[in-house]
Amino acid sequence: MDFRTAEKIILLTGMLFLSVTVIFCIVRAFLGPRFTDRLLAINVIGVKTVILICISILYLDEGYIADIALVYATISFLSSVMLAKIFLNYYLKKKGKSNKEVKGGEM
């Protein structure tokens, strides 16, 4: 077995392992008892997807796929921030506080 074959086997094993853990995160995102569990699971799925894309860059030996990983990471980050903002607004409405009171230093 040469080095390139061993490298491909290791990369495929890593991609398979990450794919299985993404499935577990999807289950946590659907069954999570709290919104924060779901938000964290979605964020972890995004990070693992970026890692899978980066591993596929090494496996396929195609560097241009790195642009896709960067764009996906940016979109994943922005979606996590927006979901957290939506949750914060919902939580504050439920508590009876306005967003202006919280920005003033009170929470």
XYZ file of C-alpha atoms in Angstrom:
107
model
C 0.000 0.000 0.000
C 1.433 3.337 -1.003
C 1.032 6.665 0.752
C -1.729 8.019 -1.523
C -3.920 4.945 -0.980
C -3.482 5.152 2.778
C -4.304 8.858 2.676
C -7.521 8.215 0.722
C -8.592 5.510 3.189
C -7.986 7.816 6.151
C -9.874 10.686 4.494
C -12.821 8.439 3.611
C -12.926 7.101 7.170
C -12.946 10.629 8.548
C -15.713 11.680 6.155
C -17.798 8.657 7.121
C -17.327 9.345 10.837
C -18.279 13.016 10.430
C -21.320 12.071 8.359
C -22.570 9.772 11.112
C -22.082 12.468 13.741
C -23.971 14.957 11.538
C -26.903 12.523 11.548
C -26.793 12.482 15.361
C -26.778 16.288 15.374
C -29.802 16.340 13.074
C -31.622 14.095 15.522
C -30.662 16.453 18.376
C -31.876 19.429 16.343
C -35.309 17.847 15.908
C -35.677 16.324 19.376
C -33.849 18.913 21.483
C -35.957 19.888 24.482
C -34.885 23.543 24.371
C -34.335 26.034 21.598
C -30.729 26.513 22.658
C -30.059 22.790 22.144
C -31.482 23.069 18.660
C -29.488 26.191 17.880
C -26.274 24.575 19.063
C -26.994 21.426 17.021
C -27.570 23.517 13.891
C -24.311 25.371 14.508
C -22.404 22.101 14.965
C -23.932 20.741 11.749
C -22.664 23.821 9.915
C -19.153 23.442 11.295
C -19.025 19.727 10.487
C -20.261 20.403 6.970
C -17.455 22.900 6.424
C -14.976 20.302 7.709
C -16.464 17.698 5.339
C -16.052 20.104 2.432
C -12.428 20.727 3.443
C -11.728 17.003 3.665
C -13.259 16.549 0.219
C -10.822 19.204 -1.046
C -7.946 16.973 0.039
C -9.622 13.800 -1.202
C -10.463 15.149 -4.664
C -7.313 17.292 -4.888
C -9.369 20.235 -6.183
C -8.491 23.538 -4.532
C -11.324 25.611 -5.968
C -13.791 23.897 -3.610
C -12.300 25.991 -0.780
C -14.404 28.923 -1.998
C -17.529 26.862 -1.413
C -16.370 26.074 2.126
C -15.797 29.762 2.863
C -19.204 30.782 1.532
C -20.931 27.987 3.445
C -19.132 28.952 6.666
C -20.259 32.564 6.259
C -23.865 31.569 5.614
C -23.821 29.172 8.561
C -22.475 31.868 10.874
C -25.047 34.420 9.751
C -27.903 31.952 10.160
C -26.774 31.142 13.710
C -26.638 34.835 14.588
C -30.074 35.484 13.112
C -31.642 32.510 14.893
C -30.121 33.667 18.177
C -31.510 37.168 17.594
C -34.972 35.780 16.878
C -34.807 33.660 20.014
C -33.684 36.639 22.119
C -36.570 38.781 20.850
C -39.039 35.974 21.574
C -37.581 35.461 25.043
C -37.726 39.161 25.859
C -41.346 39.405 24.719
C -42.181 36.439 26.901
C -40.482 38.096 29.902
C -42.232 41.393 29.192
C -39.061 43.392 28.592
C -38.276 45.474 25.563
C -35.072 45.289 23.580
C -34.249 48.896 24.547
C -34.229 48.037 28.254
C -31.733 45.248 27.667
C -29.445 47.432 25.544
C -29.374 49.970 28.367
C -27.523 47.462 30.537
C -30.418 45.825 32.340
C -31.087 42.149 31.824
